[in-house]
Amino acid sequence: MAKKQFALNTQPHEAEIGDAVYLFEPEVLGDDFLDRYERLQEANRRLNIDPANMADADLSKVREATVAMRVFLASLMLPESAHEFARWDVIAGGKTVSSHTSPEEAAEAAAKRKGATVKDAGRRYPDRVLVELMEWVVELYGGGGNRPPTSSSGSAPVSPPPGRRGRAASPSRASTSTRGR
């Protein structure tokens, strides 16, 4: 009879960005992760943005894609971290009357109050940081390769370049055969 033990992560994963530390869920079930990731992919498809050609993209669509990425990342964080990272406040009479996890939810709440506005109250980061965080999270929960450590003191493996690597021999190998020499 064979026996195998499986470990579950119980400590939150940490992402350190500048002076902030964000805690991510220790484990996320595969289908939960895929559902959240699919919502992000749907937003990007709807916006029809080509990541390889951002120079020609409509800036309002780029902003919307960045918000979708922030909402996705926050959905994998523990509540306190998510509240700091991605939050939209409804302001009425100069005071915050409610906070929401997406701008759509905040807009709905603001529409119910006369004169209310929505303020992006989450922490803002450069796109390159968001992209790196996104790659780390996909590696972490998507099940690919070695999982990054739960502490931010270790570093995640370097992300592969975009595109799929083929299994064919490289042209340089094919053209430099040494057979018969």
Short mmCIF file of N, CA and C in Angstrom, two decimals:
data_model
loop_
_atom_site.label_atom_id
_atom_site.label_comp_id
_atom_site.label_asym_id
_atom_site.label_seq_id
_atom_site.Cartn_x
_atom_site.Cartn_y
_atom_site.Cartn_z
N MET A 1 0.85 -1.18 0.00
CA MET A 1 0.00 0.00 0.00
C MET A 1 0.90 1.25 0.00
N ALA A 2 0.68 2.10 -0.95
CA ALA A 2 1.45 3.33 -1.07
C ALA A 2 0.79 4.44 -0.25
N LYS A 3 1.61 5.30 0.28
CA LYS A 3 1.10 6.43 1.06
C LYS A 3 1.81 7.69 0.59
N LYS A 4 1.06 8.74 0.42
CA LYS A 4 1.61 10.03 0.00
C LYS A 4 0.97 11.11 0.85
N GLN A 5 1.79 11.99 1.38
CA GLN A 5 1.27 13.12 2.15
C GLN A 5 1.37 14.37 1.29
N PHE A 6 0.36 15.21 1.40
CA PHE A 6 0.32 16.45 0.64
C PHE A 6 0.25 17.62 1.62
N ALA A 7 1.12 18.57 1.41
CA ALA A 7 1.15 19.75 2.27
C ALA A 7 0.26 20.85 1.69
N LEU A 8 -0.38 21.56 2.55
CA LEU A 8 -1.16 22.73 2.15
C LEU A 8 -0.49 23.97 2.71
N ASN A 9 -0.44 25.01 1.91
CA ASN A 9 0.09 26.28 2.40
C ASN A 9 -0.89 26.83 3.42
N THR A 10 -0.38 27.23 4.57
CA THR A 10 -1.24 27.80 5.60
C THR A 10 -0.87 29.25 5.90
N GLN A 11 0.31 29.66 5.47
CA GLN A 11 0.75 31.03 5.69
C GLN A 11 0.48 31.86 4.44
N PRO A 12 0.00 33.08 4.60
CA PRO A 12 -0.24 33.93 3.42
C PRO A 12 1.06 34.19 2.65
N HIS A 13 0.96 34.31 1.36
CA HIS A 13 2.08 34.70 0.52
C HIS A 13 2.22 36.21 0.63
N GLU A 14 3.44 36.71 0.62
CA GLU A 14 3.70 38.14 0.79
C GLU A 14 4.27 38.74 -0.48
N ALA A 15 3.74 39.88 -0.85
CA ALA A 15 4.31 40.67 -1.94
C ALA A 15 4.66 42.03 -1.36
N GLU A 16 5.92 42.37 -1.44
CA GLU A 16 6.40 43.64 -0.89
C GLU A 16 6.59 44.61 -2.04
N ILE A 17 5.89 45.74 -1.97
CA ILE A 17 6.01 46.77 -3.00
C ILE A 17 6.33 48.07 -2.28
N GLY A 18 7.56 48.52 -2.44
CA GLY A 18 7.99 49.72 -1.71
C GLY A 18 7.85 49.48 -0.22
N ASP A 19 7.11 50.35 0.46
CA ASP A 19 6.92 50.23 1.90
C ASP A 19 5.68 49.42 2.28
N ALA A 20 4.96 48.92 1.29
CA ALA A 20 3.73 48.17 1.56
C ALA A 20 3.97 46.67 1.41
N VAL A 21 3.31 45.89 2.26
CA VAL A 21 3.33 44.43 2.16
C VAL A 21 1.89 43.98 1.98
N TYR A 22 1.65 43.22 0.91
CA TYR A 22 0.32 42.71 0.62
C TYR A 22 0.31 41.21 0.87
N LEU A 23 -0.71 40.76 1.59
CA LEU A 23 -0.84 39.34 1.91
C LEU A 23 -1.85 38.70 0.97
N PHE A 24 -1.42 37.60 0.36
CA PHE A 24 -2.27 36.85 -0.56
C PHE A 24 -2.72 35.56 0.10
N GLU A 25 -3.87 35.06 -0.32
CA GLU A 25 -4.42 33.82 0.22
C GLU A 25 -3.38 32.71 0.14
N PRO A 26 -3.26 31.90 1.21
CA PRO A 26 -2.28 30.82 1.19
C PRO A 26 -2.56 29.79 0.10
N GLU A 27 -3.80 29.45 -0.11
CA GLU A 27 -4.20 28.49 -1.14
C GLU A 27 -5.46 29.02 -1.83
N VAL A 28 -5.54 28.81 -3.12
CA VAL A 28 -6.73 29.16 -3.88
C VAL A 28 -7.07 27.93 -4.71
N LEU A 29 -8.30 27.47 -4.61
CA LEU A 29 -8.71 26.32 -5.39
C LEU A 29 -8.60 26.63 -6.87
N GLY A 30 -8.19 25.65 -7.64
CA GLY A 30 -7.94 25.85 -9.06
C GLY A 30 -9.08 26.49 -9.81
N ASP A 31 -10.33 26.00 -9.58
CA ASP A 31 -11.45 26.56 -10.32
C ASP A 31 -11.77 27.98 -9.86
N ASP A 32 -11.54 28.30 -8.58
CA ASP A 32 -11.74 29.68 -8.11
C ASP A 32 -10.76 30.62 -8.79
N PHE A 33 -9.50 30.19 -8.86
CA PHE A 33 -8.49 31.00 -9.53
C PHE A 33 -8.86 31.18 -10.99
N LEU A 34 -9.25 30.10 -11.66
CA LEU A 34 -9.58 30.17 -13.09
C LEU A 34 -10.80 31.06 -13.34
N ASP A 35 -11.79 31.02 -12.46
CA ASP A 35 -12.97 31.89 -12.61
C ASP A 35 -12.56 33.36 -12.54
N ARG A 36 -11.72 33.69 -11.58
CA ARG A 36 -11.27 35.08 -11.43
C ARG A 36 -10.40 35.51 -12.62
N TYR A 37 -9.53 34.61 -13.04
CA TYR A 37 -8.64 34.90 -14.17
C TYR A 37 -9.45 35.04 -15.46
N GLU A 38 -10.48 34.24 -15.62
CA GLU A 38 -11.34 34.33 -16.81
C GLU A 38 -12.04 35.69 -16.87
N ARG A 39 -12.47 36.21 -15.72
CA ARG A 39 -13.10 37.55 -15.70
C ARG A 39 -12.11 38.60 -16.19
N LEU A 40 -10.86 38.48 -15.78
CA LEU A 40 -9.82 39.41 -16.25
C LEU A 40 -9.62 39.26 -17.76
N GLN A 41 -9.54 38.03 -18.23
CA GLN A 41 -9.35 37.80 -19.66
C GLN A 41 -10.54 38.32 -20.47
N GLU A 42 -11.75 38.15 -19.96
CA GLU A 42 -12.94 38.67 -20.64
C GLU A 42 -12.87 40.19 -20.76
N ALA A 43 -12.44 40.85 -19.69
CA ALA A 43 -12.31 42.31 -19.73
C ALA A 43 -11.30 42.72 -20.80
N ASN A 44 -10.17 42.03 -20.87
CA ASN A 44 -9.15 42.36 -21.87
C ASN A 44 -9.65 42.09 -23.29
N ARG A 45 -10.39 41.00 -23.48
CA ARG A 45 -10.96 40.72 -24.82
C ARG A 45 -11.97 41.79 -25.21
N ARG A 46 -12.81 42.18 -24.24
CA ARG A 46 -13.82 43.20 -24.51
C ARG A 46 -13.17 44.52 -24.90
N LEU A 47 -12.05 44.84 -24.26
CA LEU A 47 -11.34 46.08 -24.54
C LEU A 47 -10.54 46.00 -25.83
N ASN A 48 -10.28 44.78 -26.30
CA ASN A 48 -9.56 44.55 -27.55
C ASN A 48 -8.21 45.27 -27.56
N ILE A 49 -7.42 45.00 -26.52
CA ILE A 49 -6.10 45.62 -26.40
C ILE A 49 -5.05 44.59 -26.77
N ASP A 50 -4.11 45.02 -27.62
CA ASP A 50 -2.98 44.17 -27.99
C ASP A 50 -1.80 44.58 -27.11
N PRO A 51 -1.43 43.72 -26.13
CA PRO A 51 -0.33 44.08 -25.23
C PRO A 51 0.99 44.34 -25.95
N ALA A 52 1.15 43.76 -27.13
CA ALA A 52 2.40 43.95 -27.88
C ALA A 52 2.42 45.29 -28.62
N ASN A 53 1.28 45.97 -28.70
CA ASN A 53 1.21 47.23 -29.44
C ASN A 53 0.40 48.26 -28.65
N MET A 54 0.89 48.60 -27.47
CA MET A 54 0.17 49.53 -26.61
C MET A 54 0.21 50.97 -27.13
N ALA A 55 1.15 51.27 -28.01
CA ALA A 55 1.28 52.63 -28.52
C ALA A 55 0.04 53.06 -29.28
N ASP A 56 -0.62 52.12 -29.93
CA ASP A 56 -1.81 52.45 -30.72
C ASP A 56 -3.12 52.28 -29.96
N ALA A 57 -3.04 51.87 -28.70
CA ALA A 57 -4.25 51.60 -27.92
C ALA A 57 -4.89 52.89 -27.42
N ASP A 58 -6.21 52.85 -27.32
CA ASP A 58 -6.99 53.95 -26.75
C ASP A 58 -6.64 54.03 -25.26
N LEU A 59 -6.20 55.19 -24.79
CA LEU A 59 -5.74 55.33 -23.41
C LEU A 59 -6.83 55.01 -22.39
N SER A 60 -8.07 55.32 -22.70
CA SER A 60 -9.14 54.99 -21.75
C SER A 60 -9.28 53.47 -21.61
N LYS A 61 -9.02 52.74 -22.69
CA LYS A 61 -9.07 51.27 -22.62
C LYS A 61 -7.89 50.73 -21.82
N VAL A 62 -6.73 51.36 -21.96
CA VAL A 62 -5.56 50.93 -21.18
C VAL A 62 -5.83 51.15 -19.70
N ARG A 63 -6.43 52.29 -19.37
CA ARG A 63 -6.77 52.55 -17.96
C ARG A 63 -7.75 51.51 -17.44
N GLU A 64 -8.73 51.18 -18.24
CA GLU A 64 -9.74 50.19 -17.84
C GLU A 64 -9.08 48.81 -17.64
N ALA A 65 -8.13 48.46 -18.50
CA ALA A 65 -7.43 47.19 -18.37
C ALA A 65 -6.60 47.17 -17.09
N THR A 66 -6.00 48.29 -16.74
CA THR A 66 -5.21 48.39 -15.51
C THR A 66 -6.11 48.21 -14.29
N VAL A 67 -7.28 48.81 -14.32
CA VAL A 67 -8.23 48.65 -13.22
C VAL A 67 -8.65 47.19 -13.10
N ALA A 68 -8.93 46.53 -14.23
CA ALA A 68 -9.32 45.13 -14.21
C ALA A 68 -8.21 44.27 -13.59
N MET A 69 -6.96 44.60 -13.89
CA MET A 69 -5.84 43.86 -13.32
C MET A 69 -5.77 44.09 -11.81
N ARG A 70 -5.97 45.32 -11.37
CA ARG A 70 -5.95 45.62 -9.94
C ARG A 70 -7.06 44.88 -9.21
N VAL A 71 -8.25 44.85 -9.79
CA VAL A 71 -9.38 44.14 -9.18
C VAL A 71 -9.07 42.64 -9.09
N PHE A 72 -8.49 42.08 -10.15
CA PHE A 72 -8.13 40.66 -10.15
C PHE A 72 -7.12 40.38 -9.04
N LEU A 73 -6.06 41.16 -8.99
CA LEU A 73 -5.02 40.95 -7.97
C LEU A 73 -5.60 41.07 -6.56
N ALA A 74 -6.43 42.06 -6.33
CA ALA A 74 -7.04 42.26 -5.02
C ALA A 74 -7.94 41.09 -4.65
N SER A 75 -8.55 40.45 -5.63
CA SER A 75 -9.45 39.32 -5.35
C SER A 75 -8.71 38.14 -4.75
N LEU A 76 -7.39 38.10 -4.91
CA LEU A 76 -6.58 37.00 -4.38
C LEU A 76 -5.90 37.37 -3.06
N MET A 77 -6.08 38.61 -2.62
CA MET A 77 -5.45 39.08 -1.38
C MET A 77 -6.37 38.84 -0.19
N LEU A 78 -5.75 38.84 0.97
CA LEU A 78 -6.55 38.83 2.20
C LEU A 78 -7.27 40.18 2.29
N PRO A 79 -8.44 40.22 2.95
CA PRO A 79 -9.28 41.43 2.92
C PRO A 79 -8.59 42.75 3.26
N GLU A 80 -7.76 42.78 4.29
CA GLU A 80 -7.11 44.04 4.68
C GLU A 80 -6.17 44.53 3.58
N SER A 81 -5.42 43.62 2.99
CA SER A 81 -4.52 43.99 1.90
C SER A 81 -5.30 44.44 0.68
N ALA A 82 -6.36 43.71 0.36
CA ALA A 82 -7.18 44.06 -0.80
C ALA A 82 -7.78 45.46 -0.63
N HIS A 83 -8.20 45.78 0.59
CA HIS A 83 -8.81 47.09 0.87
C HIS A 83 -7.82 48.23 0.64
N GLU A 84 -6.57 47.98 0.94
CA GLU A 84 -5.54 49.01 0.72
C GLU A 84 -5.15 49.09 -0.75
N PHE A 85 -5.09 47.95 -1.41
CA PHE A 85 -4.58 47.86 -2.78
C PHE A 85 -5.58 48.37 -3.83
N ALA A 86 -6.83 47.94 -3.73
CA ALA A 86 -7.83 48.31 -4.74
C ALA A 86 -9.15 48.62 -4.03
N ARG A 87 -9.46 49.92 -3.94
CA ARG A 87 -10.66 50.35 -3.24
C ARG A 87 -11.20 51.61 -3.91
N TRP A 88 -12.50 51.65 -4.07
CA TRP A 88 -13.15 52.84 -4.62
C TRP A 88 -14.15 53.32 -3.59
N ASP A 89 -13.96 54.57 -3.15
CA ASP A 89 -14.81 55.15 -2.12
C ASP A 89 -15.90 56.00 -2.75
N VAL A 90 -17.07 55.96 -2.13
CA VAL A 90 -18.16 56.85 -2.50
C VAL A 90 -18.11 58.03 -1.54
N ILE A 91 -18.01 59.23 -2.12
CA ILE A 91 -17.89 60.46 -1.35
C ILE A 91 -19.19 61.26 -1.50
N ALA A 92 -19.78 61.61 -0.36
CA ALA A 92 -20.99 62.44 -0.36
C ALA A 92 -20.84 63.47 0.76
N GLY A 93 -21.07 64.71 0.42
CA GLY A 93 -20.95 65.77 1.42
C GLY A 93 -19.54 65.88 1.99
N GLY A 94 -18.54 65.53 1.16
CA GLY A 94 -17.15 65.63 1.58
C GLY A 94 -16.68 64.49 2.47
N LYS A 95 -17.54 63.48 2.68
CA LYS A 95 -17.16 62.35 3.54
C LYS A 95 -17.31 61.04 2.79
N THR A 96 -16.45 60.08 3.17
CA THR A 96 -16.56 58.74 2.60
C THR A 96 -17.75 58.04 3.24
N VAL A 97 -18.71 57.63 2.40
CA VAL A 97 -19.91 56.97 2.93
C VAL A 97 -19.87 55.46 2.72
N SER A 98 -19.05 54.99 1.78
CA SER A 98 -18.89 53.55 1.59
C SER A 98 -17.65 53.28 0.75
N SER A 99 -17.13 52.06 0.88
CA SER A 99 -15.97 51.62 0.11
C SER A 99 -16.33 50.35 -0.63
N HIS A 100 -15.76 50.19 -1.84
CA HIS A 100 -16.14 49.06 -2.70
C HIS A 100 -14.91 48.45 -3.37
N THR A 101 -15.05 47.19 -3.77
CA THR A 101 -13.94 46.46 -4.36
C THR A 101 -13.81 46.64 -5.86
N SER A 102 -14.76 47.35 -6.46
CA SER A 102 -14.65 47.63 -7.89
C SER A 102 -15.28 48.99 -8.18
N PRO A 103 -14.83 49.64 -9.26
CA PRO A 103 -15.42 50.95 -9.59
C PRO A 103 -16.88 50.83 -9.99
N GLU A 104 -17.27 49.69 -10.54
CA GLU A 104 -18.68 49.49 -10.94
C GLU A 104 -19.59 49.47 -9.71
N GLU A 105 -19.16 48.72 -8.68
CA GLU A 105 -19.95 48.68 -7.43
C GLU A 105 -20.05 50.06 -6.82
N ALA A 106 -18.94 50.80 -6.83
CA ALA A 106 -18.94 52.15 -6.25
C ALA A 106 -19.85 53.08 -7.05
N ALA A 107 -19.82 52.96 -8.37
CA ALA A 107 -20.68 53.81 -9.21
C ALA A 107 -22.16 53.53 -8.94
N GLU A 108 -22.50 52.26 -8.75
CA GLU A 108 -23.89 51.90 -8.42
C GLU A 108 -24.30 52.53 -7.09
N ALA A 109 -23.43 52.44 -6.10
CA ALA A 109 -23.73 53.02 -4.78
C ALA A 109 -23.83 54.54 -4.87
N ALA A 110 -22.95 55.16 -5.65
CA ALA A 110 -22.97 56.63 -5.79
C ALA A 110 -24.24 57.10 -6.49
N ALA A 111 -24.73 56.30 -7.43
CA ALA A 111 -25.94 56.68 -8.18
C ALA A 111 -27.16 56.76 -7.27
N LYS A 112 -27.11 56.10 -6.13
CA LYS A 112 -28.24 56.09 -5.19
C LYS A 112 -28.21 57.28 -4.23
N ARG A 113 -27.14 58.08 -4.30
CA ARG A 113 -27.00 59.24 -3.41
C ARG A 113 -26.86 60.51 -4.24
N LYS A 114 -27.61 61.50 -3.91
CA LYS A 114 -27.56 62.76 -4.64
C LYS A 114 -26.21 63.44 -4.42
N GLY A 115 -25.56 63.79 -5.53
CA GLY A 115 -24.30 64.51 -5.48
C GLY A 115 -23.08 63.68 -5.09
N ALA A 116 -23.23 62.37 -5.00
CA ALA A 116 -22.11 61.53 -4.60
C ALA A 116 -21.15 61.32 -5.77
N THR A 117 -19.88 61.15 -5.44
CA THR A 117 -18.86 60.88 -6.46
C THR A 117 -18.06 59.65 -6.03
N VAL A 118 -17.30 59.12 -6.99
CA VAL A 118 -16.46 57.95 -6.72
C VAL A 118 -15.00 58.39 -6.79
N LYS A 119 -14.23 57.94 -5.80
CA LYS A 119 -12.81 58.25 -5.75
C LYS A 119 -12.03 56.94 -5.71
N ASP A 120 -11.02 56.84 -6.57
CA ASP A 120 -10.11 55.69 -6.53
C ASP A 120 -9.22 55.90 -5.32
N ALA A 121 -9.44 55.12 -4.27
CA ALA A 121 -8.72 55.30 -3.01
C ALA A 121 -7.68 54.21 -2.75
N GLY A 122 -7.47 53.33 -3.71
CA GLY A 122 -6.47 52.28 -3.56
C GLY A 122 -5.08 52.81 -3.84
N ARG A 123 -4.07 52.01 -3.50
CA ARG A 123 -2.69 52.39 -3.78
C ARG A 123 -2.43 52.24 -5.27
N ARG A 124 -1.76 53.18 -5.83
CA ARG A 124 -1.45 53.16 -7.26
C ARG A 124 0.02 52.82 -7.45
N TYR A 125 0.29 52.00 -8.47
CA TYR A 125 1.66 51.58 -8.78
C TYR A 125 1.89 51.68 -10.27
N PRO A 126 3.15 51.78 -10.67
CA PRO A 126 3.47 51.79 -12.10
C PRO A 126 3.02 50.47 -12.75
N ASP A 127 2.67 50.56 -14.02
CA ASP A 127 2.21 49.37 -14.75
C ASP A 127 3.22 48.23 -14.70
N ARG A 128 4.50 48.54 -14.78
CA ARG A 128 5.52 47.48 -14.77
C ARG A 128 5.46 46.68 -13.47
N VAL A 129 5.15 47.34 -12.35
CA VAL A 129 5.04 46.65 -11.07
C VAL A 129 3.79 45.77 -11.07
N LEU A 130 2.70 46.29 -11.60
CA LEU A 130 1.47 45.50 -11.67
C LEU A 130 1.67 44.26 -12.54
N VAL A 131 2.38 44.42 -13.65
CA VAL A 131 2.62 43.29 -14.55
C VAL A 131 3.49 42.25 -13.85
N GLU A 132 4.54 42.68 -13.14
CA GLU A 132 5.38 41.73 -12.41
C GLU A 132 4.58 41.00 -11.33
N LEU A 133 3.73 41.74 -10.63
CA LEU A 133 2.89 41.14 -9.59
C LEU A 133 1.92 40.14 -10.22
N MET A 134 1.38 40.50 -11.36
CA MET A 134 0.46 39.63 -12.08
C MET A 134 1.16 38.32 -12.47
N GLU A 135 2.36 38.42 -13.01
CA GLU A 135 3.11 37.22 -13.41
C GLU A 135 3.39 36.33 -12.21
N TRP A 136 3.75 36.94 -11.08
CA TRP A 136 4.03 36.18 -9.87
C TRP A 136 2.78 35.45 -9.39
N VAL A 137 1.64 36.14 -9.39
CA VAL A 137 0.39 35.54 -8.93
C VAL A 137 -0.05 34.39 -9.84
N VAL A 138 0.09 34.57 -11.15
CA VAL A 138 -0.29 33.50 -12.07
C VAL A 138 0.60 32.28 -11.85
N GLU A 139 1.89 32.51 -11.63
CA GLU A 139 2.81 31.40 -11.33
C GLU A 139 2.44 30.75 -10.00
N LEU A 140 2.12 31.56 -9.02
CA LEU A 140 1.81 31.08 -7.68
C LEU A 140 0.57 30.21 -7.65
N TYR A 141 -0.52 30.69 -8.21
CA TYR A 141 -1.79 29.98 -8.13
C TYR A 141 -2.11 29.15 -9.37
N GLY A 142 -1.45 29.46 -10.47
CA GLY A 142 -1.74 28.74 -11.71
C GLY A 142 -1.08 27.37 -11.78
N GLY A 143 -0.24 27.07 -10.79
CA GLY A 143 0.33 25.74 -10.70
C GLY A 143 1.55 25.50 -11.56
N GLY A 144 2.11 26.53 -12.18
CA GLY A 144 3.25 26.32 -13.05
C GLY A 144 4.55 26.26 -12.29
N GLY A 145 5.37 25.28 -12.57
CA GLY A 145 6.74 25.21 -12.07
C GLY A 145 6.85 25.28 -10.57
N ASN A 146 7.96 25.79 -10.10
CA ASN A 146 8.19 25.92 -8.66
C ASN A 146 7.40 27.09 -8.12
N ARG A 147 6.80 26.89 -6.99
CA ARG A 147 6.05 27.97 -6.37
C ARG A 147 7.02 28.92 -5.69
N PRO A 148 6.77 30.23 -5.80
CA PRO A 148 7.62 31.18 -5.08
C PRO A 148 7.47 30.97 -3.57
N PRO A 149 8.46 31.38 -2.82
CA PRO A 149 8.36 31.22 -1.36
C PRO A 149 7.27 32.11 -0.80
N THR A 150 6.81 31.79 0.41
CA THR A 150 5.75 32.59 1.03
C THR A 150 6.29 33.88 1.58
N SER A 151 7.58 34.00 1.69
CA SER A 151 8.16 35.24 2.20
C SER A 151 8.71 36.04 1.03
N SER A 152 8.59 37.34 1.11
CA SER A 152 9.10 38.18 0.03
C SER A 152 10.61 38.28 0.04
N SER A 153 11.28 37.67 1.03
CA SER A 153 12.73 37.74 1.06
C SER A 153 13.35 36.87 -0.02
N GLY A 154 12.61 35.87 -0.48
CA GLY A 154 13.07 35.06 -1.61
C GLY A 154 12.50 35.65 -2.87
N SER A 155 13.06 35.28 -4.00
CA SER A 155 12.52 35.85 -5.22
C SER A 155 11.92 34.76 -6.09
N ALA A 156 10.90 35.12 -6.82
CA ALA A 156 10.25 34.19 -7.73
C ALA A 156 11.16 33.94 -8.92
N PRO A 157 11.01 32.81 -9.58
CA PRO A 157 11.82 32.56 -10.76
C PRO A 157 11.56 33.60 -11.84
N VAL A 158 12.55 33.85 -12.64
CA VAL A 158 12.42 34.82 -13.72
C VAL A 158 11.34 34.34 -14.68
N SER A 159 10.47 35.25 -15.10
CA SER A 159 9.41 34.89 -16.02
C SER A 159 9.99 34.62 -17.39
N PRO A 160 9.46 33.60 -18.08
CA PRO A 160 9.94 33.32 -19.43
C PRO A 160 9.52 34.43 -20.38
N PRO A 161 10.20 34.58 -21.51
CA PRO A 161 9.79 35.59 -22.46
C PRO A 161 8.41 35.25 -23.02
N PRO A 162 7.68 36.24 -23.56
CA PRO A 162 6.35 35.98 -24.08
C PRO A 162 6.40 34.96 -25.21
N GLY A 163 5.28 34.27 -25.39
CA GLY A 163 5.18 33.28 -26.46
C GLY A 163 5.49 31.90 -25.94
N ARG A 164 5.23 30.91 -26.78
CA ARG A 164 5.49 29.52 -26.40
C ARG A 164 6.79 29.06 -26.99
N ARG A 165 7.51 28.30 -26.23
CA ARG A 165 8.75 27.73 -26.74
C ARG A 165 8.41 26.46 -27.49
N GLY A 166 8.99 26.31 -28.65
CA GLY A 166 8.77 25.11 -29.44
C GLY A 166 9.71 24.00 -29.04
N ARG A 167 9.47 22.82 -29.56
CA ARG A 167 10.33 21.68 -29.24
C ARG A 167 11.25 21.34 -30.41
N ALA A 168 11.15 22.06 -31.50
CA ALA A 168 11.99 21.78 -32.67
C ALA A 168 13.43 22.21 -32.40
N ALA A 169 14.35 21.58 -33.13
CA ALA A 169 15.76 21.95 -33.00
C ALA A 169 15.94 23.37 -33.53
N SER A 170 16.85 24.10 -32.90
CA SER A 170 17.07 25.47 -33.36
C SER A 170 17.76 25.43 -34.72
N PRO A 171 17.55 26.46 -35.54
CA PRO A 171 18.21 26.49 -36.84
C PRO A 171 19.72 26.38 -36.73
N SER A 172 20.31 26.96 -35.69
CA SER A 172 21.76 26.90 -35.55
C SER A 172 22.23 25.46 -35.31
N ARG A 173 21.46 24.68 -34.57
CA ARG A 173 21.81 23.28 -34.34
C ARG A 173 21.66 22.48 -35.63
N ALA A 174 20.58 22.77 -36.35
CA ALA A 174 20.30 22.00 -37.56
C ALA A 174 21.36 22.27 -38.62
N SER A 175 21.93 23.45 -38.65
CA SER A 175 22.86 23.80 -39.73
C SER A 175 24.31 23.49 -39.39
N THR A 176 24.57 23.04 -38.17
CA THR A 176 25.96 22.82 -37.79
C THR A 176 26.22 21.36 -37.45
N SER A 177 25.60 20.47 -38.17
CA SER A 177 25.81 19.05 -37.92
C SER A 177 27.28 18.71 -38.11
N THR A 178 27.79 17.85 -37.23
CA THR A 178 29.18 17.44 -37.31
C THR A 178 29.30 15.99 -37.74
N ARG A 179 28.20 15.41 -38.22
CA ARG A 179 28.23 14.03 -38.64
C ARG A 179 29.22 13.83 -39.79
N GLY A 180 29.97 12.76 -39.73
CA GLY A 180 30.86 12.41 -40.82
C GLY A 180 32.19 13.14 -40.79
N ARG A 181 32.45 13.94 -39.79
CA ARG A 181 33.73 14.66 -39.71
C ARG A 181 34.75 13.84 -39.00
#
